[in-house]
């Protein structure tokens, strides 16, 4: 079970590697580095542990976790290009990710 968080990120990391045309281990290092830099594991843990009350609670929690994964992917892609944003730019990227239309059915 200790490997579960790493396995959970594996599909996103493989997609990141393909998009950035880098080996998966390089994409995984970038993924982990931006996660730690921007404290995303803590945010992900808080979202996972938050109560999911009401008829849409579970879907809302899943959407939040998807948004965090999308944000981490965007930041890791920038890091792989050598263009990791400063805090202000990262905030803008997060706001753009949060305001994008819901693409899920």
PDB file of N, CA and C in Angstrom:
ATOM      1  N   UNK A   1       0.807  -1.211   0.000  1.00  0.00           N
ATOM      2  CA  UNK A   1       0.000   0.000   0.000  1.00  0.00           C
ATOM      3  C   UNK A   1       0.844   1.267   0.000  1.00  0.00           C
ATOM      4  N   UNK A   2       2.092   1.164   0.447  1.00  0.00           N
ATOM      5  CA  UNK A   2       2.944   2.358   0.486  1.00  0.00           C
ATOM      6  C   UNK A   2       3.201   2.914  -0.907  1.00  0.00           C
ATOM      7  N   UNK A   3       3.143   2.082  -1.914  1.00  0.00           N
ATOM      8  CA  UNK A   3       3.397   2.528  -3.287  1.00  0.00           C
ATOM      9  C   UNK A   3       2.161   3.129  -3.948  1.00  0.00           C
ATOM     10  N   UNK A   4       1.012   3.045  -3.312  1.00  0.00           N
ATOM     11  CA  UNK A   4      -0.238   3.508  -3.920  1.00  0.00           C
ATOM     12  C   UNK A   4      -0.193   4.962  -4.390  1.00  0.00           C
ATOM     13  N   UNK A   5       0.310   5.926  -3.595  1.00  0.00           N
ATOM     14  CA  UNK A   5       0.351   7.306  -4.104  1.00  0.00           C
ATOM     15  C   UNK A   5       1.207   7.446  -5.357  1.00  0.00           C
ATOM     16  N   UNK A   6       2.343   6.760  -5.395  1.00  0.00           N
ATOM     17  CA  UNK A   6       3.199   6.840  -6.581  1.00  0.00           C
ATOM     18  C   UNK A   6       2.517   6.206  -7.783  1.00  0.00           C
ATOM     19  N   UNK A   7       1.841   5.105  -7.581  1.00  0.00           N
ATOM     20  CA  UNK A   7       1.142   4.447  -8.684  1.00  0.00           C
ATOM     21  C   UNK A   7      -0.032   5.287  -9.166  1.00  0.00           C
ATOM     22  N   UNK A   8      -0.653   5.997  -8.265  1.00  0.00           N
ATOM     23  CA  UNK A   8      -1.783   6.849  -8.625  1.00  0.00           C
ATOM     24  C   UNK A   8      -1.365   7.936  -9.615  1.00  0.00           C
ATOM     25  N   UNK A   9      -0.147   8.435  -9.468  1.00  0.00           N
ATOM     26  CA  UNK A   9       0.348   9.489 -10.349  1.00  0.00           C
ATOM     27  C   UNK A   9       0.936   8.942 -11.643  1.00  0.00           C
ATOM     28  N   UNK A  10       1.146   7.639 -11.738  1.00  0.00           N
ATOM     29  CA  UNK A  10       1.840   7.046 -12.889  1.00  0.00           C
ATOM     30  C   UNK A  10       1.216   7.419 -14.241  1.00  0.00           C
ATOM     31  N   UNK A  11      -0.107   7.340 -14.419  1.00  0.00           N
ATOM     32  CA  UNK A  11      -0.654   7.713 -15.738  1.00  0.00           C
ATOM     33  C   UNK A  11      -0.363   9.165 -16.123  1.00  0.00           C
ATOM     34  N   UNK A  12      -0.463  10.071 -15.160  1.00  0.00           N
ATOM     35  CA  UNK A  12      -0.175  11.484 -15.448  1.00  0.00           C
ATOM     36  C   UNK A  12       1.299  11.674 -15.792  1.00  0.00           C
ATOM     37  N   UNK A  13       2.168  10.954 -15.114  1.00  0.00           N
ATOM     38  CA  UNK A  13       3.599  11.077 -15.366  1.00  0.00           C
ATOM     39  C   UNK A  13       3.943  10.520 -16.747  1.00  0.00           C
ATOM     40  N   UNK A  14       3.332   9.406 -17.125  1.00  0.00           N
ATOM     41  CA  UNK A  14       3.585   8.833 -18.453  1.00  0.00           C
ATOM     42  C   UNK A  14       3.093   9.788 -19.539  1.00  0.00           C
ATOM     43  N   UNK A  15       1.917  10.394 -19.343  1.00  0.00           N
ATOM     44  CA  UNK A  15       1.423  11.381 -20.317  1.00  0.00           C
ATOM     45  C   UNK A  15       2.359  12.584 -20.391  1.00  0.00           C
ATOM     46  N   UNK A  16       2.828  13.046 -19.235  1.00  0.00           N
ATOM     47  CA  UNK A  16       3.765  14.169 -19.180  1.00  0.00           C
ATOM     48  C   UNK A  16       5.040  13.832 -19.946  1.00  0.00           C
ATOM     49  N   UNK A  17       5.565  12.644 -19.746  1.00  0.00           N
ATOM     50  CA  UNK A  17       6.781  12.216 -20.447  1.00  0.00           C
ATOM     51  C   UNK A  17       6.563  12.224 -21.956  1.00  0.00           C
ATOM     52  N   UNK A  18       5.423  11.734 -22.392  1.00  0.00           N
ATOM     53  CA  UNK A  18       5.127  11.699 -23.829  1.00  0.00           C
ATOM     54  C   UNK A  18       4.987  13.114 -24.392  1.00  0.00           C
ATOM     55  N   UNK A  19       4.269  13.977 -23.677  1.00  0.00           N
ATOM     56  CA  UNK A  19       4.059  15.350 -24.142  1.00  0.00           C
ATOM     57  C   UNK A  19       5.365  16.137 -24.195  1.00  0.00           C
ATOM     58  N   UNK A  20       6.238  15.904 -23.214  1.00  0.00           N
ATOM     59  CA  UNK A  20       7.487  16.656 -23.132  1.00  0.00           C
ATOM     60  C   UNK A  20       8.632  15.964 -23.885  1.00  0.00           C
ATOM     61  N   UNK A  21       8.373  14.774 -24.405  1.00  0.00           N
ATOM     62  CA  UNK A  21       9.381  13.993 -25.127  1.00  0.00           C
ATOM     63  C   UNK A  21      10.625  13.756 -24.273  1.00  0.00           C
ATOM     64  N   UNK A  22      10.383  13.321 -23.031  1.00  0.00           N
ATOM     65  CA  UNK A  22      11.471  12.984 -22.113  1.00  0.00           C
ATOM     66  C   UNK A  22      11.213  11.583 -21.566  1.00  0.00           C
ATOM     67  N   UNK A  23      12.250  10.936 -21.025  1.00  0.00           N
ATOM     68  CA  UNK A  23      12.040   9.621 -20.420  1.00  0.00           C
ATOM     69  C   UNK A  23      11.110   9.715 -19.204  1.00  0.00           C
ATOM     70  N   UNK A  24      10.359   8.661 -18.923  1.00  0.00           N
ATOM     71  CA  UNK A  24       9.440   8.689 -17.780  1.00  0.00           C
ATOM     72  C   UNK A  24      10.116   9.001 -16.444  1.00  0.00           C
ATOM     73  N   UNK A  25      11.342   8.542 -16.240  1.00  0.00           N
ATOM     74  CA  UNK A  25      11.999   8.832 -14.964  1.00  0.00           C
ATOM     75  C   UNK A  25      12.306  10.325 -14.812  1.00  0.00           C
ATOM     76  N   UNK A  26      12.618  10.990 -15.914  1.00  0.00           N
ATOM     77  CA  UNK A  26      12.837  12.444 -15.872  1.00  0.00           C
ATOM     78  C   UNK A  26      11.523  13.172 -15.588  1.00  0.00           C
ATOM     79  N   UNK A  27      10.452  12.726 -16.210  1.00  0.00           N
ATOM     80  CA  UNK A  27       9.132  13.310 -15.948  1.00  0.00           C
ATOM     81  C   UNK A  27       8.732  13.086 -14.497  1.00  0.00           C
ATOM     82  N   UNK A  28       9.022  11.902 -13.965  1.00  0.00           N
ATOM     83  CA  UNK A  28       8.685  11.600 -12.563  1.00  0.00           C
ATOM     84  C   UNK A  28       9.458  12.500 -11.611  1.00  0.00           C
ATOM     85  N   UNK A  29      10.725  12.760 -11.915  1.00  0.00           N
ATOM     86  CA  UNK A  29      11.509  13.662 -11.058  1.00  0.00           C
ATOM     87  C   UNK A  29      10.941  15.084 -11.093  1.00  0.00           C
ATOM     88  N   UNK A  30      10.565  15.549 -12.285  1.00  0.00           N
ATOM     89  CA  UNK A  30       9.972  16.892 -12.393  1.00  0.00           C
ATOM     90  C   UNK A  30       8.647  16.953 -11.654  1.00  0.00           C
ATOM     91  N   UNK A  31       7.829  15.908 -11.804  1.00  0.00           N
ATOM     92  CA  UNK A  31       6.534  15.814 -11.115  1.00  0.00           C
ATOM     93  C   UNK A  31       6.736  15.922  -9.603  1.00  0.00           C
ATOM     94  N   UNK A  32       7.674  15.144  -9.079  1.00  0.00           N
ATOM     95  CA  UNK A  32       7.923  15.142  -7.633  1.00  0.00           C
ATOM     96  C   UNK A  32       8.486  16.478  -7.163  1.00  0.00           C
ATOM     97  N   UNK A  33       9.397  17.045  -7.949  1.00  0.00           N
ATOM     98  CA  UNK A  33      10.025  18.305  -7.546  1.00  0.00           C
ATOM     99  C   UNK A  33       9.011  19.445  -7.453  1.00  0.00           C
ATOM    100  N   UNK A  34       8.152  19.583  -8.456  1.00  0.00           N
ATOM    101  CA  UNK A  34       7.169  20.676  -8.373  1.00  0.00           C
ATOM    102  C   UNK A  34       6.128  20.377  -7.305  1.00  0.00           C
ATOM    103  N   UNK A  35       5.818  19.112  -7.109  1.00  0.00           N
ATOM    104  CA  UNK A  35       4.890  18.766  -6.032  1.00  0.00           C
ATOM    105  C   UNK A  35       5.406  19.237  -4.685  1.00  0.00           C
ATOM    106  N   UNK A  36       6.685  18.957  -4.436  1.00  0.00           N
ATOM    107  CA  UNK A  36       7.284  19.384  -3.169  1.00  0.00           C
ATOM    108  C   UNK A  36       7.426  20.903  -3.108  1.00  0.00           C
ATOM    109  N   UNK A  37       7.855  21.520  -4.199  1.00  0.00           N
ATOM    110  CA  UNK A  37       8.050  22.973  -4.205  1.00  0.00           C
ATOM    111  C   UNK A  37       6.773  23.741  -3.907  1.00  0.00           C
ATOM    112  N   UNK A  38       5.668  23.230  -4.434  1.00  0.00           N
ATOM    113  CA  UNK A  38       4.391  23.933  -4.273  1.00  0.00           C
ATOM    114  C   UNK A  38       3.476  23.256  -3.248  1.00  0.00           C
ATOM    115  N   UNK A  39       4.022  22.322  -2.479  1.00  0.00           N
ATOM    116  CA  UNK A  39       3.301  21.653  -1.382  1.00  0.00           C
ATOM    117  C   UNK A  39       2.019  20.949  -1.858  1.00  0.00           C
ATOM    118  N   UNK A  40       2.074  20.397  -3.056  1.00  0.00           N
ATOM    119  CA  UNK A  40       0.885  19.746  -3.608  1.00  0.00           C
ATOM    120  C   UNK A  40       0.521  18.439  -2.917  1.00  0.00           C
ATOM    121  N   UNK A  41       1.483  17.633  -2.417  1.00  0.00           N
ATOM    122  CA  UNK A  41       1.070  16.433  -1.686  1.00  0.00           C
ATOM    123  C   UNK A  41       0.212  16.764  -0.464  1.00  0.00           C
ATOM    124  N   UNK A  42       0.546  17.845   0.217  1.00  0.00           N
ATOM    125  CA  UNK A  42      -0.255  18.253   1.377  1.00  0.00           C
ATOM    126  C   UNK A  42      -1.655  18.683   0.974  1.00  0.00           C
ATOM    127  N   UNK A  43      -1.757  19.405  -0.132  1.00  0.00           N
ATOM    128  CA  UNK A  43      -3.073  19.808  -0.629  1.00  0.00           C
ATOM    129  C   UNK A  43      -3.884  18.579  -1.053  1.00  0.00           C
ATOM    130  N   UNK A  44      -3.195  17.646  -1.708  1.00  0.00           N
ATOM    131  CA  UNK A  44      -3.869  16.427  -2.158  1.00  0.00           C
ATOM    132  C   UNK A  44      -4.360  15.618  -0.946  1.00  0.00           C
ATOM    133  N   UNK A  45      -3.532  15.526   0.088  1.00  0.00           N
ATOM    134  CA  UNK A  45      -3.923  14.802   1.297  1.00  0.00           C
ATOM    135  C   UNK A  45      -5.123  15.471   1.961  1.00  0.00           C
ATOM    136  N   UNK A  46      -5.084  16.800   2.047  1.00  0.00           N
ATOM    137  CA  UNK A  46      -6.209  17.526   2.652  1.00  0.00           C
ATOM    138  C   UNK A  46      -7.490  17.299   1.858  1.00  0.00           C
ATOM    139  N   UNK A  47      -7.392  17.322   0.533  1.00  0.00           N
ATOM    140  CA  UNK A  47      -8.578  17.093  -0.297  1.00  0.00           C
ATOM    141  C   UNK A  47      -9.088  15.673  -0.124  1.00  0.00           C
ATOM    142  N   UNK A  48      -8.185  14.726  -0.030  1.00  0.00           N
ATOM    143  CA  UNK A  48      -8.578  13.326   0.139  1.00  0.00           C
ATOM    144  C   UNK A  48      -9.276  13.112   1.475  1.00  0.00           C
ATOM    145  N   UNK A  49      -8.797  13.779   2.519  1.00  0.00           N
ATOM    146  CA  UNK A  49      -9.340  13.590   3.860  1.00  0.00           C
ATOM    147  C   UNK A  49     -10.563  14.460   4.150  1.00  0.00           C
ATOM    148  N   UNK A  50     -10.853  15.409   3.300  1.00  0.00           N
ATOM    149  CA  UNK A  50     -12.006  16.285   3.530  1.00  0.00           C
ATOM    150  C   UNK A  50     -13.291  15.479   3.444  1.00  0.00           C
ATOM    151  N   UNK A  51     -14.256  15.815   4.287  1.00  0.00           N
ATOM    152  CA  UNK A  51     -15.541  15.106   4.197  1.00  0.00           C
ATOM    153  C   UNK A  51     -16.223  15.395   2.858  1.00  0.00           C
ATOM    154  N   UNK A  52     -16.847  14.385   2.337  1.00  0.00           N
ATOM    155  CA  UNK A  52     -17.551  14.520   1.048  1.00  0.00           C
ATOM    156  C   UNK A  52     -19.036  14.348   1.301  1.00  0.00           C
ATOM    157  N   UNK A  53     -19.646  15.362   1.872  1.00  0.00           N
ATOM    158  CA  UNK A  53     -21.060  15.307   2.228  1.00  0.00           C
ATOM    159  C   UNK A  53     -21.945  15.712   1.060  1.00  0.00           C
ATOM    160  N   UNK A  54     -23.161  15.299   1.119  1.00  0.00           N
ATOM    161  CA  UNK A  54     -24.139  15.705   0.124  1.00  0.00           C
ATOM    162  C   UNK A  54     -24.068  14.849  -1.121  1.00  0.00           C
ATOM    163  N   UNK A  55     -25.047  15.053  -1.987  1.00  0.00           N
ATOM    164  CA  UNK A  55     -25.143  14.213  -3.180  1.00  0.00           C
ATOM    165  C   UNK A  55     -24.006  14.413  -4.172  1.00  0.00           C
ATOM    166  N   UNK A  56     -23.325  15.547  -4.133  1.00  0.00           N
ATOM    167  CA  UNK A  56     -22.254  15.814  -5.084  1.00  0.00           C
ATOM    168  C   UNK A  56     -20.885  15.872  -4.424  1.00  0.00           C
ATOM    169  N   UNK A  57     -20.811  15.521  -3.157  1.00  0.00           N
ATOM    170  CA  UNK A  57     -19.558  15.601  -2.413  1.00  0.00           C
ATOM    171  C   UNK A  57     -18.444  14.769  -3.018  1.00  0.00           C
ATOM    172  N   UNK A  58     -18.743  13.549  -3.373  1.00  0.00           N
ATOM    173  CA  UNK A  58     -17.728  12.662  -3.937  1.00  0.00           C
ATOM    174  C   UNK A  58     -17.238  13.182  -5.284  1.00  0.00           C
ATOM    175  N   UNK A  59     -18.169  13.659  -6.106  1.00  0.00           N
ATOM    176  CA  UNK A  59     -17.771  14.213  -7.412  1.00  0.00           C
ATOM    177  C   UNK A  59     -16.949  15.487  -7.245  1.00  0.00           C
ATOM    178  N   UNK A  60     -17.312  16.319  -6.280  1.00  0.00           N
ATOM    179  CA  UNK A  60     -16.563  17.549  -6.039  1.00  0.00           C
ATOM    180  C   UNK A  60     -15.137  17.233  -5.591  1.00  0.00           C
ATOM    181  N   UNK A  61     -14.991  16.247  -4.718  1.00  0.00           N
ATOM    182  CA  UNK A  61     -13.671  15.853  -4.250  1.00  0.00           C
ATOM    183  C   UNK A  61     -12.845  15.298  -5.413  1.00  0.00           C
ATOM    184  N   UNK A  62     -13.444  14.468  -6.239  1.00  0.00           N
ATOM    185  CA  UNK A  62     -12.736  13.914  -7.399  1.00  0.00           C
ATOM    186  C   UNK A  62     -12.314  15.025  -8.355  1.00  0.00           C
ATOM    187  N   UNK A  63     -13.176  16.006  -8.558  1.00  0.00           N
ATOM    188  CA  UNK A  63     -12.848  17.120  -9.448  1.00  0.00           C
ATOM    189  C   UNK A  63     -11.684  17.938  -8.886  1.00  0.00           C
ATOM    190  N   UNK A  64     -11.673  18.150  -7.586  1.00  0.00           N
ATOM    191  CA  UNK A  64     -10.585  18.882  -6.954  1.00  0.00           C
ATOM    192  C   UNK A  64      -9.270  18.131  -7.120  1.00  0.00           C
ATOM    193  N   UNK A  65      -9.294  16.826  -6.909  1.00  0.00           N
ATOM    194  CA  UNK A  65      -8.079  16.023  -7.080  1.00  0.00           C
ATOM    195  C   UNK A  65      -7.614  16.034  -8.532  1.00  0.00           C
ATOM    196  N   UNK A  66      -8.545  16.008  -9.469  1.00  0.00           N
ATOM    197  CA  UNK A  66      -8.191  16.117 -10.893  1.00  0.00           C
ATOM    198  C   UNK A  66      -7.538  17.471 -11.185  1.00  0.00           C
ATOM    199  N   UNK A  67      -8.088  18.539 -10.597  1.00  0.00           N
ATOM    200  CA  UNK A  67      -7.529  19.873 -10.800  1.00  0.00           C
ATOM    201  C   UNK A  67      -6.103  19.961 -10.246  1.00  0.00           C
ATOM    202  N   UNK A  68      -5.857  19.341  -9.094  1.00  0.00           N
ATOM    203  CA  UNK A  68      -4.511  19.342  -8.523  1.00  0.00           C
ATOM    204  C   UNK A  68      -3.545  18.581  -9.423  1.00  0.00           C
ATOM    205  N   UNK A  69      -3.986  17.448  -9.966  1.00  0.00           N
ATOM    206  CA  UNK A  69      -3.135  16.679 -10.882  1.00  0.00           C
ATOM    207  C   UNK A  69      -2.851  17.482 -12.145  1.00  0.00           C
ATOM    208  N   UNK A  70      -3.856  18.173 -12.664  1.00  0.00           N
ATOM    209  CA  UNK A  70      -3.676  19.010 -13.857  1.00  0.00           C
ATOM    210  C   UNK A  70      -2.680  20.131 -13.571  1.00  0.00           C
ATOM    211  N   UNK A  71      -2.811  20.757 -12.430  1.00  0.00           N
ATOM    212  CA  UNK A  71      -1.893  21.827 -12.048  1.00  0.00           C
ATOM    213  C   UNK A  71      -0.474  21.291 -11.930  1.00  0.00           C
ATOM    214  N   UNK A  72      -0.314  20.142 -11.286  1.00  0.00           N
ATOM    215  CA  UNK A  72       1.018  19.575 -11.122  1.00  0.00           C
ATOM    216  C   UNK A  72       1.615  19.206 -12.481  1.00  0.00           C
ATOM    217  N   UNK A  73       0.792  18.716 -13.391  1.00  0.00           N
ATOM    218  CA  UNK A  73       1.260  18.393 -14.734  1.00  0.00           C
ATOM    219  C   UNK A  73       1.730  19.646 -15.455  1.00  0.00           C
ATOM    220  N   UNK A  74       0.954  20.721 -15.378  1.00  0.00           N
ATOM    221  CA  UNK A  74       1.331  21.980 -16.035  1.00  0.00           C
ATOM    222  C   UNK A  74       2.642  22.528 -15.478  1.00  0.00           C
ATOM    223  N   UNK A  75       2.769  22.496 -14.159  1.00  0.00           N
ATOM    224  CA  UNK A  75       3.987  23.003 -13.535  1.00  0.00           C
ATOM    225  C   UNK A  75       5.187  22.125 -13.880  1.00  0.00           C
ATOM    226  N   UNK A  76       5.007  20.810 -13.884  1.00  0.00           N
ATOM    227  CA  UNK A  76       6.106  19.901 -14.221  1.00  0.00           C
ATOM    228  C   UNK A  76       6.524  20.080 -15.674  1.00  0.00           C
ATOM    229  N   UNK A  77       5.564  20.294 -16.560  1.00  0.00           N
ATOM    230  CA  UNK A  77       5.899  20.531 -17.969  1.00  0.00           C
ATOM    231  C   UNK A  77       6.736  21.793 -18.109  1.00  0.00           C
ATOM    232  N   UNK A  78       6.388  22.821 -17.376  1.00  0.00           N
ATOM    233  CA  UNK A  78       7.171  24.062 -17.405  1.00  0.00           C
ATOM    234  C   UNK A  78       8.562  23.817 -16.840  1.00  0.00           C
ATOM    235  N   UNK A  79       8.649  23.026 -15.767  1.00  0.00           N
ATOM    236  CA  UNK A  79       9.950  22.726 -15.166  1.00  0.00           C
ATOM    237  C   UNK A  79      10.833  21.964 -16.144  1.00  0.00           C
ATOM    238  N   UNK A  80      10.256  21.037 -16.887  1.00  0.00           N
ATOM    239  CA  UNK A  80      11.025  20.276 -17.868  1.00  0.00           C
ATOM    240  C   UNK A  80      11.557  21.167 -18.986  1.00  0.00           C
ATOM    241  N   UNK A  81      10.883  22.269 -19.239  1.00  0.00           N
ATOM    242  CA  UNK A  81      11.350  23.234 -20.243  1.00  0.00           C
ATOM    243  C   UNK A  81      12.325  24.243 -19.642  1.00  0.00           C
ATOM    244  N   UNK A  82      12.583  24.119 -18.342  1.00  0.00           N
ATOM    245  CA  UNK A  82      13.469  25.062 -17.673  1.00  0.00           C
ATOM    246  C   UNK A  82      12.807  26.378 -17.373  1.00  0.00           C
ATOM    247  N   UNK A  83      11.493  26.381 -17.304  1.00  0.00           N
ATOM    248  CA  UNK A  83      10.751  27.623 -17.112  1.00  0.00           C
ATOM    249  C   UNK A  83       9.786  27.514 -15.936  1.00  0.00           C
ATOM    250  N   UNK A  84      10.274  26.969 -14.827  1.00  0.00           N
ATOM    251  CA  UNK A  84       9.406  26.857 -13.652  1.00  0.00           C
ATOM    252  C   UNK A  84       9.007  28.249 -13.194  1.00  0.00           C
ATOM    253  N   UNK A  85       7.718  28.494 -13.060  1.00  0.00           N
ATOM    254  CA  UNK A  85       7.250  29.851 -12.749  1.00  0.00           C
ATOM    255  C   UNK A  85       7.512  30.254 -11.312  1.00  0.00           C
ATOM    256  N   UNK A  86       7.575  31.549 -11.114  1.00  0.00           N
ATOM    257  CA  UNK A  86       7.633  32.104  -9.773  1.00  0.00           C
ATOM    258  C   UNK A  86       6.230  31.999  -9.171  1.00  0.00           C
ATOM    259  N   UNK A  87       6.101  32.339  -7.921  1.00  0.00           N
ATOM    260  CA  UNK A  87       4.838  32.167  -7.197  1.00  0.00           C
ATOM    261  C   UNK A  87       3.672  32.869  -7.888  1.00  0.00           C
ATOM    262  N   UNK A  88       3.896  34.081  -8.398  1.00  0.00           N
ATOM    263  CA  UNK A  88       2.801  34.827  -9.018  1.00  0.00           C
ATOM    264  C   UNK A  88       2.302  34.124 -10.285  1.00  0.00           C
ATOM    265  N   UNK A  89       3.244  33.637 -11.079  1.00  0.00           N
ATOM    266  CA  UNK A  89       2.863  32.938 -12.304  1.00  0.00           C
ATOM    267  C   UNK A  89       2.190  31.613 -11.972  1.00  0.00           C
ATOM    268  N   UNK A  90       2.697  30.923 -10.955  1.00  0.00           N
ATOM    269  CA  UNK A  90       2.085  29.666 -10.535  1.00  0.00           C
ATOM    270  C   UNK A  90       0.647  29.910 -10.075  1.00  0.00           C
ATOM    271  N   UNK A  91       0.421  31.020  -9.387  1.00  0.00           N
ATOM    272  CA  UNK A  91      -0.937  31.363  -8.941  1.00  0.00           C
ATOM    273  C   UNK A  91      -1.842  31.572 -10.149  1.00  0.00           C
ATOM    274  N   UNK A  92      -1.348  32.249 -11.181  1.00  0.00           N
ATOM    275  CA  UNK A  92      -2.146  32.461 -12.386  1.00  0.00           C
ATOM    276  C   UNK A  92      -2.459  31.139 -13.068  1.00  0.00           C
ATOM    277  N   UNK A  93      -1.467  30.257 -13.146  1.00  0.00           N
ATOM    278  CA  UNK A  93      -1.695  28.937 -13.754  1.00  0.00           C
ATOM    279  C   UNK A  93      -2.755  28.183 -12.971  1.00  0.00           C
ATOM    280  N   UNK A  94      -2.679  28.251 -11.653  1.00  0.00           N
ATOM    281  CA  UNK A  94      -3.676  27.570 -10.814  1.00  0.00           C
ATOM    282  C   UNK A  94      -5.061  28.162 -11.026  1.00  0.00           C
ATOM    283  N   UNK A  95      -5.141  29.480 -11.135  1.00  0.00           N
ATOM    284  CA  UNK A  95      -6.435  30.119 -11.357  1.00  0.00           C
ATOM    285  C   UNK A  95      -7.006  29.743 -12.714  1.00  0.00           C
ATOM    286  N   UNK A  96      -6.157  29.672 -13.740  1.00  0.00           N
ATOM    287  CA  UNK A  96      -6.616  29.250 -15.064  1.00  0.00           C
ATOM    288  C   UNK A  96      -7.110  27.811 -15.036  1.00  0.00           C
ATOM    289  N   UNK A  97      -6.384  26.951 -14.340  1.00  0.00           N
ATOM    290  CA  UNK A  97      -6.795  25.553 -14.246  1.00  0.00           C
ATOM    291  C   UNK A  97      -8.130  25.434 -13.518  1.00  0.00           C
ATOM    292  N   UNK A  98      -8.320  26.245 -12.482  1.00  0.00           N
ATOM    293  CA  UNK A  98      -9.562  26.181 -11.705  1.00  0.00           C
ATOM    294  C   UNK A  98     -10.751  26.745 -12.465  1.00  0.00           C
ATOM    295  N   UNK A  99     -10.498  27.665 -13.397  1.00  0.00           N
ATOM    296  CA  UNK A  99     -11.614  28.299 -14.098  1.00  0.00           C
ATOM    297  C   UNK A  99     -11.943  27.641 -15.432  1.00  0.00           C
ATOM    298  N   UNK A 100     -11.177  26.627 -15.822  1.00  0.00           N
ATOM    299  CA  UNK A 100     -11.450  25.981 -17.114  1.00  0.00           C
ATOM    300  C   UNK A 100     -12.779  25.257 -17.050  1.00  0.00           C
ATOM    301  N   UNK A 101     -13.464  25.184 -18.164  1.00  0.00           N
ATOM    302  CA  UNK A 101     -14.745  24.463 -18.173  1.00  0.00           C
ATOM    303  C   UNK A 101     -14.551  23.003 -17.835  1.00  0.00           C
ATOM    304  N   UNK A 102     -15.506  22.441 -17.161  1.00  0.00           N
ATOM    305  CA  UNK A 102     -15.454  21.021 -16.786  1.00  0.00           C
ATOM    306  C   UNK A 102     -15.584  20.194 -18.038  1.00  0.00           C
ATOM    307  N   UNK A 103     -14.564  19.378 -18.320  1.00  0.00           N
ATOM    308  CA  UNK A 103     -14.569  18.561 -19.530  1.00  0.00           C
ATOM    309  C   UNK A 103     -15.086  17.157 -19.280  1.00  0.00           C
ATOM    310  N   UNK A 104     -15.439  16.844 -18.068  1.00  0.00           N
ATOM    311  CA  UNK A 104     -15.958  15.506 -17.763  1.00  0.00           C
ATOM    312  C   UNK A 104     -17.461  15.474 -17.979  1.00  0.00           C
ATOM    313  N   UNK A 105     -17.958  14.286 -18.266  1.00  0.00           N
ATOM    314  CA  UNK A 105     -19.401  14.112 -18.497  1.00  0.00           C
ATOM    315  C   UNK A 105     -20.174  14.175 -17.211  1.00  0.00           C
TER     316      UNK A 105
END
